[in-house]
Short mmCIF file of C-alpha atoms in Angstrom, two decimals:
data_model
loop_
_atom_site.label_atom_id
_atom_site.label_comp_id
_atom_site.label_asym_id
_atom_site.label_seq_id
_atom_site.Cartn_x
_atom_site.Cartn_y
_atom_site.Cartn_z
CA MET A 1 84.28 80.53 -27.50
CA ASN A 2 81.24 79.10 -28.43
CA PRO A 3 77.89 80.36 -26.96
CA ILE A 4 76.64 78.70 -24.00
CA PRO A 5 73.44 76.59 -25.20
CA GLU A 6 70.23 77.61 -23.73
CA PRO A 7 68.91 75.34 -21.29
CA ILE A 8 66.43 72.35 -22.72
CA ASN A 9 64.02 73.48 -19.67
CA THR A 10 64.14 77.01 -20.65
CA GLN A 11 63.58 76.06 -24.52
CA SER A 12 60.48 73.77 -23.53
CA TRP A 13 59.12 76.59 -21.22
CA ASN A 14 59.58 79.24 -23.99
CA GLY A 15 57.54 76.93 -26.45
CA LYS A 16 54.82 76.44 -24.30
CA GLN A 17 54.35 79.95 -23.47
CA PHE A 18 54.49 80.49 -27.22
CA PHE A 19 51.64 77.86 -27.69
CA VAL A 20 49.27 78.91 -24.79
CA GLY A 21 49.90 82.74 -26.06
CA ILE A 22 48.61 81.69 -29.64
CA LEU A 23 45.87 79.55 -27.94
CA PHE A 24 44.49 82.63 -26.06
CA LEU A 25 44.36 84.58 -29.14
CA ILE A 26 42.40 82.20 -30.75
CA LEU A 27 40.07 81.01 -28.13
CA PRO A 28 38.39 84.46 -27.99
CA VAL A 29 37.52 84.45 -31.79
CA ILE A 30 36.16 80.70 -31.26
CA LEU A 31 33.97 81.63 -28.43
CA PHE A 32 32.74 85.00 -30.26
CA ALA A 33 31.87 82.54 -33.17
CA TYR A 34 30.05 80.27 -30.88
CA VAL A 35 27.61 82.75 -28.94
CA GLY A 36 27.51 85.74 -31.91
CA VAL A 37 23.70 86.45 -32.77
CA GLY A 38 22.20 89.30 -34.72
CA ALA A 39 18.94 89.88 -35.61
CA THR A 40 17.22 91.67 -38.38
CA LEU A 41 13.16 92.85 -37.86
CA LYS A 42 11.79 94.14 -41.06
CA CYS A 43 7.95 95.74 -40.93
CA GLN A 44 5.66 96.83 -43.30
CA ASN A 45 1.99 98.05 -42.37
CA GLU A 46 1.02 95.44 -39.59
CA SER A 47 3.13 92.50 -40.80
CA CYS A 48 6.47 91.75 -39.43
CA GLU A 49 9.69 89.25 -40.11
CA LEU A 50 12.27 88.44 -37.52
CA GLU A 51 15.23 86.85 -38.60
CA ARG A 52 17.99 85.65 -35.96
CA LYS A 53 21.24 84.67 -37.36
CA GLY A 54 24.17 82.95 -35.90
CA PHE A 55 27.35 81.45 -37.42
CA PHE A 56 26.07 78.08 -37.44
CA GLN A 57 22.11 78.43 -37.33
CA SER A 58 19.02 80.78 -37.89
CA SER A 59 15.44 81.13 -37.92
CA LYS A 60 12.41 83.33 -38.99
CA ASP A 61 9.19 84.19 -37.17
CA SER A 62 6.49 86.25 -38.66
CA PHE A 63 3.74 88.09 -36.57
CA LEU A 64 1.36 90.87 -36.69
CA THR A 65 1.84 94.21 -34.49
CA SER A 66 -1.31 94.17 -33.20
CA ASP A 67 -0.85 90.57 -31.62
CA ILE A 68 2.08 92.02 -29.49
CA LEU A 69 1.21 91.95 -25.71
CA ARG A 70 4.41 93.35 -24.32
CA ILE A 71 8.14 94.39 -25.36
CA GLY A 72 11.11 94.35 -23.08
CA TYR A 73 13.76 92.80 -20.92
CA ASN A 74 12.68 89.84 -18.86
CA SER A 75 14.78 87.78 -16.40
CA GLU A 76 11.99 84.98 -16.24
CA GLY A 77 11.11 84.37 -19.69
CA ALA A 78 7.21 84.22 -20.27
CA SER A 79 6.30 85.50 -17.06
CA LEU A 80 3.93 88.73 -16.10
CA VAL A 81 6.89 90.66 -15.14
CA ARG A 82 6.27 94.01 -17.34
CA THR A 83 9.25 95.64 -19.00
CA GLY A 84 9.76 98.44 -21.61
CA ALA A 85 8.36 101.64 -22.19
CA SER A 86 4.72 100.50 -22.45
CA SER A 87 5.07 98.99 -19.28
CA VAL A 88 6.44 98.89 -15.94
CA GLY A 89 8.90 96.34 -13.94
CA VAL A 90 12.34 95.67 -13.55
CA SER A 91 15.10 95.04 -16.33
CA GLY A 92 16.16 91.58 -16.66
CA THR A 93 18.48 89.81 -19.25
CA ASP A 94 16.43 88.41 -22.39
CA LEU A 95 14.88 90.75 -24.99
CA GLU A 96 11.34 89.25 -25.83
CA ILE A 97 8.71 89.98 -27.72
CA HIS A 98 5.42 88.42 -26.11
CA PHE A 99 1.89 88.18 -27.70
CA GLN A 100 -1.66 88.14 -26.72
CA ASN A 101 -1.95 84.23 -26.94
CA GLY A 102 0.70 83.85 -24.49
CA THR A 103 3.57 82.72 -26.87
CA SER A 104 6.97 84.67 -27.05
CA ILE A 105 9.89 85.17 -29.58
CA LEU A 106 13.58 85.83 -27.85
CA VAL A 107 15.13 88.44 -29.84
CA PHE A 108 18.55 88.47 -27.68
CA GLY A 109 19.54 86.62 -24.79
CA THR A 110 22.03 88.93 -23.51
CA PRO A 111 21.56 92.04 -21.05
CA ILE A 112 20.88 95.62 -21.95
CA GLY A 113 23.60 97.54 -23.38
CA TYR A 114 25.46 94.39 -24.99
CA GLN A 115 23.86 94.65 -28.61
CA PHE A 116 25.01 97.08 -31.12
CA GLY A 117 22.43 98.32 -33.57
CA ASN A 118 19.17 99.99 -33.36
CA LEU A 119 17.01 96.85 -32.69
CA ASP A 120 16.24 97.22 -28.81
CA TYR A 121 13.43 97.67 -26.52
CA ARG A 122 13.01 101.16 -27.44
CA GLU A 123 12.49 100.91 -30.84
CA LEU A 124 10.31 97.80 -30.16
CA ASP A 125 8.05 99.46 -28.21
CA VAL A 126 7.32 102.16 -30.20
CA LEU A 127 6.36 99.80 -32.92
CA ALA A 128 4.20 98.03 -30.95
CA SER A 129 2.47 101.12 -29.22
CA HIS A 130 2.58 103.84 -32.27
CA PRO A 131 2.30 101.49 -35.38
CA LYS A 132 3.14 102.98 -38.31
CA GLY A 133 2.52 102.23 -41.98
CA ASP A 134 6.15 102.99 -43.30
CA PRO A 135 8.44 100.10 -43.87
CA ILE A 136 10.75 99.47 -40.94
CA VAL A 137 14.06 97.76 -41.00
CA LEU A 138 15.99 97.49 -37.35
CA SER A 139 18.93 95.24 -36.94
CA SER A 140 21.59 94.60 -34.30
CA TYR A 141 24.19 92.01 -33.34
CA SER A 142 25.54 90.81 -30.04
CA PHE A 143 28.74 88.61 -29.03
CA GLY A 144 27.15 88.06 -25.52
CA GLY A 145 27.74 89.72 -22.33
CA LYS A 146 30.77 88.75 -19.79
CA LEU A 147 32.59 87.40 -23.10
CA LEU A 148 32.69 91.08 -24.15
CA PHE A 149 34.90 91.60 -20.89
CA ILE A 150 36.50 88.29 -20.95
CA GLY A 151 37.47 87.95 -24.88
CA PRO A 152 39.53 91.29 -25.12
CA THR A 153 41.45 90.16 -21.75
CA MET A 154 42.38 86.40 -22.91
CA ALA A 155 43.55 88.22 -26.47
CA PHE A 156 45.74 90.44 -24.56
CA ILE A 157 47.29 88.07 -22.47
CA GLY A 158 48.18 85.65 -25.04
CA TYR A 159 49.64 88.90 -27.15
CA ILE A 160 51.72 89.28 -24.15
CA LEU A 161 52.92 85.78 -23.84
CA ILE A 162 53.69 85.93 -27.71
CA LEU A 163 55.60 89.19 -27.38
CA MET A 164 57.91 87.89 -24.59
CA GLN A 165 59.22 85.40 -26.96
CA PHE A 166 60.70 88.33 -29.16
CA VAL A 167 61.97 91.09 -26.71
CA ARG A 168 65.59 91.38 -26.29
CA PRO A 169 66.94 92.03 -22.83
CA VAL A 170 67.79 95.49 -21.78
CA THR A 171 69.69 94.77 -18.60
CA ALA A 172 72.15 96.97 -17.00
CA ASP A 173 75.44 95.03 -18.07
CA LEU A 174 74.96 95.43 -21.57
CA LEU A 175 76.80 98.12 -23.56
CA PRO A 176 75.59 101.01 -24.22
CA THR A 177 75.30 100.61 -28.11
CA ASP A 178 73.60 97.20 -27.54
CA LEU A 179 71.12 98.72 -25.01
CA GLN A 180 70.26 101.29 -27.20
CA LYS A 181 69.62 98.88 -30.22
CA ASN A 182 67.66 96.28 -28.09
CA ARG A 183 65.42 99.48 -26.69
CA ILE A 184 64.81 100.49 -30.63
CA TYR A 185 64.26 96.87 -31.42
CA ASN A 186 61.84 96.34 -28.99
CA LEU A 187 59.94 99.50 -29.13
CA VAL A 188 59.45 98.71 -32.94
CA VAL A 189 58.34 94.90 -32.28
CA PHE A 190 55.88 96.15 -29.71
CA LEU A 191 54.31 98.85 -31.98
CA SER A 192 54.15 96.87 -34.91
CA SER A 193 52.58 93.75 -33.66
CA LEU A 194 50.40 95.65 -31.30
CA SER A 195 48.89 97.32 -34.45
CA PHE A 196 48.64 94.03 -36.55
CA VAL A 197 46.96 92.55 -33.80
CA ILE A 198 44.13 95.37 -33.38
CA VAL A 199 43.93 95.37 -37.28
CA LEU A 200 43.30 91.87 -37.00
CA TYR A 201 40.92 91.92 -34.76
CA PHE A 202 38.84 94.93 -35.96
CA LEU A 203 38.65 93.17 -39.81
CA LEU A 204 37.36 90.07 -37.54
CA TRP A 205 34.82 91.88 -35.76
CA ASN A 206 33.41 93.37 -39.06
CA LEU A 207 33.46 90.39 -40.71
CA GLY A 208 31.49 88.76 -37.87
CA LYS A 209 29.10 91.66 -37.89
CA SER A 210 28.43 91.15 -41.67
CA LYS A 211 27.65 87.91 -41.40
CA LEU A 212 24.94 88.08 -38.51
CA ILE A 213 23.40 91.23 -39.86
#
């Protein structure tokens, strides 16, 4: 007896589900590449150079530590709200360096705690309040704020959608031998695919890090 062919509607849904899963896996990588930014600060004596790098653009600024008015996270741009260890105020979103002449440099536009590295307001504040003659190199990178939670969630959903295309049924109407085989097969598929996805994203994360700092 020939097997009953799978309904066309089911095949179409499976194809769409697989496509959506691939999309959910790829989209976080695109978003991380779009918002990713790294910053490296190099100082010697009183002269400093700040380089900000993204995947598609970069910028450099030079300044003297004696020109710094204040440093900190600031939710209102160049307002007079003082933040950081050398001043008082509320913590906001933007890590900025403000100068005596009223200008400022944006280091990061993401909330505190979303950068990875040693370039933060504490290190910058020490640099401004207790300048040293020794060469200093500070660097951090960031992939955004909310995206750090949204991205992995999207990737996990995409992984589950794709995984569902490869699992075999483990229903009670199967023969014990077939049921056991399917369980082993599903376990192998789950562990191998999960390991592959984790390693892949780990490599992509480190590749992005190397491009930003």
